[in-house]
XYZ file of C-alpha atoms in Angstrom:
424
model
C -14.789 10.343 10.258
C -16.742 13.086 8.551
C -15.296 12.988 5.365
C -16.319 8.765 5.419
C -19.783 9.368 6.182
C -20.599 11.628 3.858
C -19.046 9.531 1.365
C -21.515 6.800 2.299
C -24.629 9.153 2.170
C -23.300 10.309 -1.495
C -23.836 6.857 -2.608
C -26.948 6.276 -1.255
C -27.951 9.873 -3.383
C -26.022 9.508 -6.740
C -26.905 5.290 -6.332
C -24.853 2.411 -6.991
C -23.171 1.258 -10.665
C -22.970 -2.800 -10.362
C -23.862 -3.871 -13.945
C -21.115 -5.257 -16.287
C -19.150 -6.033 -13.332
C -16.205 -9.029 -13.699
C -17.193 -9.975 -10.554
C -19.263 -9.525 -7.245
C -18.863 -6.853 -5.259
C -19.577 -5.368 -1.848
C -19.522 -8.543 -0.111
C -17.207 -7.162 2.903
C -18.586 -9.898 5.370
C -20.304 -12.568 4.549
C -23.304 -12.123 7.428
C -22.207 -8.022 8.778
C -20.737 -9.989 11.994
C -18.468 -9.055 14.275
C -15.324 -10.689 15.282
C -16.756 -14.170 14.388
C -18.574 -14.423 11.040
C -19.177 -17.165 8.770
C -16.589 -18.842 6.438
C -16.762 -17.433 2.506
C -18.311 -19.334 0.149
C -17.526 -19.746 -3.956
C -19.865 -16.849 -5.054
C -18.919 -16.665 -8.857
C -17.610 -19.274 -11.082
C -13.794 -18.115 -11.113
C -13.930 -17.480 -7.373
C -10.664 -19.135 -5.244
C -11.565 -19.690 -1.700
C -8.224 -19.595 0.132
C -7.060 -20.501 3.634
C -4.610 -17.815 5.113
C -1.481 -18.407 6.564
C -0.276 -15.193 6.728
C -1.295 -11.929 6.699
C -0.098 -8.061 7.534
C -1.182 -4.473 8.806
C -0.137 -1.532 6.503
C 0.350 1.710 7.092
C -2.780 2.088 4.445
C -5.282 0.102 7.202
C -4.391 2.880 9.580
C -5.773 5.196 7.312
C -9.189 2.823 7.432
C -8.788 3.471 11.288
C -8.649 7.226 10.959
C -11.616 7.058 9.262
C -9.598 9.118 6.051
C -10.988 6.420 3.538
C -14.328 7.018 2.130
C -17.438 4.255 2.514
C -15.625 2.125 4.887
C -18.291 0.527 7.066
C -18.744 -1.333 10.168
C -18.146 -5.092 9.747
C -16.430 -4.778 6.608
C -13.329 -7.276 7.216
C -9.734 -5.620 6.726
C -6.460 -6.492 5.040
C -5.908 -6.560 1.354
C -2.093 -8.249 2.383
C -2.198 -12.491 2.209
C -0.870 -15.556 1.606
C -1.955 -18.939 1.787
C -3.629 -22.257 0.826
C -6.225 -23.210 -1.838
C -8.936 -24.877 -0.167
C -11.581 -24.521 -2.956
C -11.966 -23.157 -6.507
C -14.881 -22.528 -9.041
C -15.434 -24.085 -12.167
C -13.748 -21.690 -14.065
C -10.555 -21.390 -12.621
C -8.167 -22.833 -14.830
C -4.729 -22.479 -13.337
C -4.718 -23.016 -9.638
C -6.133 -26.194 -8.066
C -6.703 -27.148 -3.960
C -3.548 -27.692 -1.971
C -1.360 -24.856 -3.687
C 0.304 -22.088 -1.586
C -0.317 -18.688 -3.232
C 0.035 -14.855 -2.736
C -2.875 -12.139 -3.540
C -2.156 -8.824 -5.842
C -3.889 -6.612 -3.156
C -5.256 -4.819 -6.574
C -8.373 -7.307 -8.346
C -7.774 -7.576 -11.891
C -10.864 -8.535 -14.208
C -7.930 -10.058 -16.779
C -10.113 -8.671 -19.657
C -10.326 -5.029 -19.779
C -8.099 -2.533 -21.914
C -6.104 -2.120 -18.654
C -5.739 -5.297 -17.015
C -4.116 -6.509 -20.989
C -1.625 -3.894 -20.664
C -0.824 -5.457 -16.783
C -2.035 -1.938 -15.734
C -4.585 -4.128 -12.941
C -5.502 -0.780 -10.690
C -7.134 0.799 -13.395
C -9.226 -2.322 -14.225
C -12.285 -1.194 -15.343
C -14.632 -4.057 -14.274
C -14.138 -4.839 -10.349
C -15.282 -1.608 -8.648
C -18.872 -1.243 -8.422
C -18.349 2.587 -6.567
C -20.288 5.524 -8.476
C -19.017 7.750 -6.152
C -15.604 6.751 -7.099
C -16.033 7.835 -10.619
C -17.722 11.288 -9.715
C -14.669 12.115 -7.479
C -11.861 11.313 -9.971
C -13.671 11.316 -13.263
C -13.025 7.756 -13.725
C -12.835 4.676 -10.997
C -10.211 2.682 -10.432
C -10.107 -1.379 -10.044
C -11.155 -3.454 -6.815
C -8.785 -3.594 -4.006
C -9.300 -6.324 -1.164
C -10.335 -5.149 2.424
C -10.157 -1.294 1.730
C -14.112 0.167 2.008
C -16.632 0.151 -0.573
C -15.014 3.134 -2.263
C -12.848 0.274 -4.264
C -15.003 -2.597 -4.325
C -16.246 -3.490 -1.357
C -14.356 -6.879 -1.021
C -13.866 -8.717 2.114
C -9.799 -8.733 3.163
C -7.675 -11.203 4.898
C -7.151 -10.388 7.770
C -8.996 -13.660 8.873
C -8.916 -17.511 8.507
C -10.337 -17.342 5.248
C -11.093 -15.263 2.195
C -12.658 -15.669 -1.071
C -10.940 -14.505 -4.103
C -12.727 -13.466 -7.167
C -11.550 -13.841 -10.670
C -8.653 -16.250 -8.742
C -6.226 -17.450 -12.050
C -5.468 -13.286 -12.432
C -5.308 -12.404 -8.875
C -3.084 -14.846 -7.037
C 0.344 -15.965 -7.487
C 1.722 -19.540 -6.493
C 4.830 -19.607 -4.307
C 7.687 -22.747 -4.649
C 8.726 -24.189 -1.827
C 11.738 -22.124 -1.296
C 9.882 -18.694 -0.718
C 8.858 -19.378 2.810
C 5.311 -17.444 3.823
C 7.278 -14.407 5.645
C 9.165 -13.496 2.467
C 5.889 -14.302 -0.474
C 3.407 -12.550 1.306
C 4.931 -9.058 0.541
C 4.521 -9.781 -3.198
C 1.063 -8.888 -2.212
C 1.953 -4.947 -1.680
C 4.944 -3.421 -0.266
C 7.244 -4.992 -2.735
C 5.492 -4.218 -5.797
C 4.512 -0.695 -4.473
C 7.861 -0.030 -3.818
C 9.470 -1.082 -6.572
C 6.645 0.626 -8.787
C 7.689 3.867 -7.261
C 10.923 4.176 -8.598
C 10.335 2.628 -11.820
C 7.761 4.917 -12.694
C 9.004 8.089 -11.483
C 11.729 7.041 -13.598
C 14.631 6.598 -11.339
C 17.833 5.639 -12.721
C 21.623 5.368 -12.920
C 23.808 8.103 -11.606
C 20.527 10.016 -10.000
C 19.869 11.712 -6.729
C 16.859 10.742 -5.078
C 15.184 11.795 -2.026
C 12.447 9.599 -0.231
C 10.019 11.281 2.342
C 8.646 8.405 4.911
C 10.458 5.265 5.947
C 7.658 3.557 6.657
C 7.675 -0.096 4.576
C 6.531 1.539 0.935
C 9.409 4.411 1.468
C 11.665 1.775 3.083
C 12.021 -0.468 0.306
C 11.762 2.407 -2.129
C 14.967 3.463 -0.799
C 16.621 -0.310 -1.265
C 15.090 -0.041 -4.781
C 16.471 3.216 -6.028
C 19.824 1.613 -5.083
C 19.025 -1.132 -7.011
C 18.328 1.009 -9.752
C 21.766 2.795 -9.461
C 20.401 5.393 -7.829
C 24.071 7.340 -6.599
C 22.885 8.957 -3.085
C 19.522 8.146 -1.493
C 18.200 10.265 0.961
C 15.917 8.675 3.282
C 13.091 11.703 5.551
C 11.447 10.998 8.294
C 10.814 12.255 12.103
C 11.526 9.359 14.168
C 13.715 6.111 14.750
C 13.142 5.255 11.796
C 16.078 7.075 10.068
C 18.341 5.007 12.038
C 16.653 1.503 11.222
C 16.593 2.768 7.696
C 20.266 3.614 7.934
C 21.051 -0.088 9.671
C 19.510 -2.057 6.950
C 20.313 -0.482 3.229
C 24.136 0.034 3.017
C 24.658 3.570 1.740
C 21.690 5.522 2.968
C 21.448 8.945 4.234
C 18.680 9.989 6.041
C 17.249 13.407 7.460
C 15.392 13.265 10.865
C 13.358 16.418 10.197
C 12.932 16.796 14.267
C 16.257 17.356 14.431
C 16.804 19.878 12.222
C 17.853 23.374 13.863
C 15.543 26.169 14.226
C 16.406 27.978 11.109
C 16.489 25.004 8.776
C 14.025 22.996 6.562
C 13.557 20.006 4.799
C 14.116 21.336 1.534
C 17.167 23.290 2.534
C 19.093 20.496 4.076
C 18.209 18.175 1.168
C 19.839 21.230 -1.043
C 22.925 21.565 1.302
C 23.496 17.771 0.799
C 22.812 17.789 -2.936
C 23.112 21.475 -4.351
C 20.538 22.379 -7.118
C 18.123 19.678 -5.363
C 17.542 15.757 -5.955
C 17.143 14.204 -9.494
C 13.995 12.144 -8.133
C 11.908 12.812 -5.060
C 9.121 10.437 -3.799
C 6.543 11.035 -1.584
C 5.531 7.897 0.101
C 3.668 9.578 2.964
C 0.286 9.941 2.593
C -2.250 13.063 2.854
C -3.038 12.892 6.532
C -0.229 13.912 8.281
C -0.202 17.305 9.107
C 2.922 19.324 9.650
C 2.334 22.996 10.184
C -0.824 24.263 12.189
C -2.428 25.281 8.806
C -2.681 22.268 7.652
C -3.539 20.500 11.139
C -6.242 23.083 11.903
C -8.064 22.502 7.437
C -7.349 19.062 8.443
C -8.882 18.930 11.580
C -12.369 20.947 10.279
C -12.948 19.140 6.879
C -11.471 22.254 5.130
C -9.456 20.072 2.787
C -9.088 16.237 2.673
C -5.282 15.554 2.101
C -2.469 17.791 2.866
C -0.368 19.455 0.479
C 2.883 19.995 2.464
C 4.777 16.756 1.493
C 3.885 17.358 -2.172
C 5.263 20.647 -2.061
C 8.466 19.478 -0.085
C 9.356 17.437 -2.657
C 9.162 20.188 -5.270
C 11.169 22.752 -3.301
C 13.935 19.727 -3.455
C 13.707 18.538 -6.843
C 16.323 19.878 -9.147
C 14.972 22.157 -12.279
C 13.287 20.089 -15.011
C 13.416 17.044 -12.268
C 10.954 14.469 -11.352
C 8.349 14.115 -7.677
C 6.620 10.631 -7.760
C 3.691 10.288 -5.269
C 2.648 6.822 -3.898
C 1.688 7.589 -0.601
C -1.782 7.649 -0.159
C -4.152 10.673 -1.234
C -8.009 10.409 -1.268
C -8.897 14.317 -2.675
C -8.393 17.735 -2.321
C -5.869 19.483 -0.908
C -4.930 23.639 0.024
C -2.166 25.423 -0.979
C -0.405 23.582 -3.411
C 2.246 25.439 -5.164
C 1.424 24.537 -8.447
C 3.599 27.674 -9.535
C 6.908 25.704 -8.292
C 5.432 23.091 -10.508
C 5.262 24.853 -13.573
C 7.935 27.232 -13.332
C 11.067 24.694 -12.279
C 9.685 22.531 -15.142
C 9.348 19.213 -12.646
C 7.278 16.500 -13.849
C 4.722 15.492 -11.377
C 3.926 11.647 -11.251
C 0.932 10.340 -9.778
C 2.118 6.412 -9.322
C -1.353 5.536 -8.675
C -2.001 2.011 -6.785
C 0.540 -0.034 -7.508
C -0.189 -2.715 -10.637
C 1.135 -5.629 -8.835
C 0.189 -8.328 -11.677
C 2.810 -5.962 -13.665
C 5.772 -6.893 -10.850
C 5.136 -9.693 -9.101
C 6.756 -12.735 -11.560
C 9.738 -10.475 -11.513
C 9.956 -9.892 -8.025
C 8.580 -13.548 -6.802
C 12.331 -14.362 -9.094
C 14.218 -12.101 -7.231
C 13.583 -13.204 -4.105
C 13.967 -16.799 -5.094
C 17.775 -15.508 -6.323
C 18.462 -13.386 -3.396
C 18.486 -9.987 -4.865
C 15.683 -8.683 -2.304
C 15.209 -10.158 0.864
C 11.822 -8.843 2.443
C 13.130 -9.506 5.568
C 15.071 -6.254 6.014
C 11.632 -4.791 6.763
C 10.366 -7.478 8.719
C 10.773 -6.740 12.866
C 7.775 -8.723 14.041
C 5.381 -11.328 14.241
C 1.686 -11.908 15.847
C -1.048 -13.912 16.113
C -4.273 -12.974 14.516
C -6.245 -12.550 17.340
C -4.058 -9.726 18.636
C -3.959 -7.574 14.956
C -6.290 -4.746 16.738
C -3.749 -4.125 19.210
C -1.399 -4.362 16.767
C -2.965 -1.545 14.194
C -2.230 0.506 17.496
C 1.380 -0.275 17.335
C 1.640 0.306 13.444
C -0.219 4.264 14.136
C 2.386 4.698 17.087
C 4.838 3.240 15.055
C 5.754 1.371 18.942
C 8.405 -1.167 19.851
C 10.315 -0.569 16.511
C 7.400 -2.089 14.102
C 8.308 -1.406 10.669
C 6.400 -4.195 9.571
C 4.992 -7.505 11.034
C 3.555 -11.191 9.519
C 0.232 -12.317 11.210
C -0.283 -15.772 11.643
C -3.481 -18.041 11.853
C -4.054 -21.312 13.251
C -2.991 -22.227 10.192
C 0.312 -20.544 9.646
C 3.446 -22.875 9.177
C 6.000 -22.636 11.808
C 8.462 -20.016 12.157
C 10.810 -19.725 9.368
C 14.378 -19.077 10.272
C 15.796 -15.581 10.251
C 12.160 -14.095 10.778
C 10.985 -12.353 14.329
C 9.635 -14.509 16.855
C 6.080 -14.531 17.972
C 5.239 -11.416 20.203
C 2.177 -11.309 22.357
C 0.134 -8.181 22.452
């Protein structure tokens, strides 16, 4: 929480950067309501104003929760994961028209800029209005929807209705035969996932190891396969492992909490795979404490993002290998063993956010020919009006939620083979 407010009072000091914007920002709620607040309205010409019928928590909003992600405010509406129906458009959208069922890229994309061209759409350099953003990393990244000020300051969807700037380049229209509960993951987890691998480079014949089996680290583990990946080694602490295990034929997995007294991560992933991994992935996050260190830095605003996952992966990365991080990290971090970096000759890959606008025609194909069903991942289903209870579940990680479809009034029935309705 401490870290998030002085975030906000650096803004207010080092002021706000809003001109040559694609777009406006920092509209997080319409009239700074609560619960109830009024419906969106077209703001800009190529604005989309869509009605959701489907929506998700991530393991990302819990990170909002915690208070981890700079400038978040109260009011601000949530959720940068939807699908659903164009109600209204602006007069310069071009490609999508009232009545079509579509999918956001969580990421907004200007469509314009020397990044967006090259489908790169986090780095867009034209929908994030954050200052402080560029004085932390030296550069900003792109808009994302329903995650704080710090990247744009756009309302999410978690709610009945959203409005979508710069719509043709920033939603994706779904046929018939991709049913809500397997589209909406275009939005994220899919293309996150699948970004992971592909950009830390995994291929045919390698080892990889995969720390966190949440829904990013889940899939990331179907993907590698996909990729020919030969053994995939799936970390994590809880029931997870064994869900993980159920799902994607050929998995291994390491409960760390199970591990004997005189044992480690690193040296059970080299007793598996001598001389370490070809690939590891971190798709953690820099919250989550292990050791007391860490806990105690954490715990005192001594550092902003732990280091021990990071340097987990390097300890089981073969010489000369490669450690892709897409788990979320927001600054600095203590005790990094950059000297395991250096001297084992590992390449170090910063994924970034993924560039969904880069994936998500390939992907929205594969699930149309069965090659990925997102309904490995899928365990359960609620109504929008319970989702706070339900970010509860998601930090737990209770009831076996890997991850769950939200519904609105407005939500098409169930479609078969997905969880039925749970009420919080």
């Amino acid at each position: 929480m401490a870290q998030n407010y002085a975030g906000k009072q650096a803004e207010r000091v080092i002021g706000h950067d809003d001109r040559d914007r694609a777009a406006h920002t920092d509209i997080s709620n319409p009239d700074r309501g609560g619960v109830e607040t009024s419906k969106p309205k077209i703001i800009d010409d190529h604005d989309a104003i869509v009605k959701i019928t489907g929506t998700t928590i991530c393991g990302s909003d819990v990170h909002l929760m915690h208070g981890v992600i700079v400038q978040t405010e109260k009011g601000d509406i949530l959720g940068h994961e939807f699908c659903g129906v164009v109600e209204k458009v602006g007069p310069a959208v071009k490609d999508l028209k009232p009545g079509q069922r579509v999918v956001n890229s969580f990421c907004i994309s200007c469509g314009e800029c020397e990044y967006c061209k090259k489908k790169l759409t986090t780095a867009c350099e034209k929908t994030n209005a954050s200052k402080l953003h560029s004085k932390l990393y030296g550069s900003r990244m792109g808009g994302i929807f329903g995650y704080s000020h710090f990247v744009g300051g756009y309302a999410g969807g978690q709610a009945e209705y959203v409005r979508v700037p710069l719509a043709d380049d920033n939603l994706l229209t779904l046929p018939d035969s991709i049913p809500d509960e397997k589209g909406l993951y275009i939005s994220d987890v899919l293309p996150t996932s699948y970004h992971s691998v592909t950009y830390t480079g995994v291929k045919e014949g390698d080892n990889v190891a995969i720390w966190g089996l949440g829904p990013i680290g889940f899939m990331a583990c179907f993907w590698a396969f996909h990729k020919g990946a030969k053994r995939v080694i799936g970390i994590d602490n809880n029931w997870r492992t064994e869900y993980a295990k159920s799902k994607i034929p050929g998995l291994e997995t390491i409960n760390y909490t199970k591990l004997k007294s005189d044992e480690s991560v690193p040296t059970k992933v080299h007793e598996m795979v001598p001389g370490g991994v070809d690939v590891s992935i971190d798709a953690t996050g820099g919250e989550y404490g292990k050791g007391w260190t860490h806990k105690l830095e954490l715990g005192i605003g001594a550092e902003q993002d732990t280091s021990e996952m990071i340097n987990e992966c390097l300890y089981s990365t073969k010489k000369f290998g490669r450690a892709g991080i897409i788990g979320d990290y927001v600054g600095f971090t203590n005790h990094f063993n950059v000297g395991a970096l250096m001297e084992l000759g590992i390449t170090l890959v910063g994924c970034g956010q993924a560039p969904v606008q880069k994936y998500w025609e390939e992907l929205r194909e594969m699930i149309e020919n069965g090659t990925v069903d997102p309904r490995i991942m899928l365990t359960h289903r609620f109504k929008i009006d319970d989702i706070a209870k339900g970010y509860y579940m998601q930090e737990k990680r209770q009831d076996g939620l890997v991850k769950c479809f939200v519904e609105t009034r407005f939500s098409a029935p169930r479609a078969a083979g997905t969880p039925e309705l749970t009420t919080l």
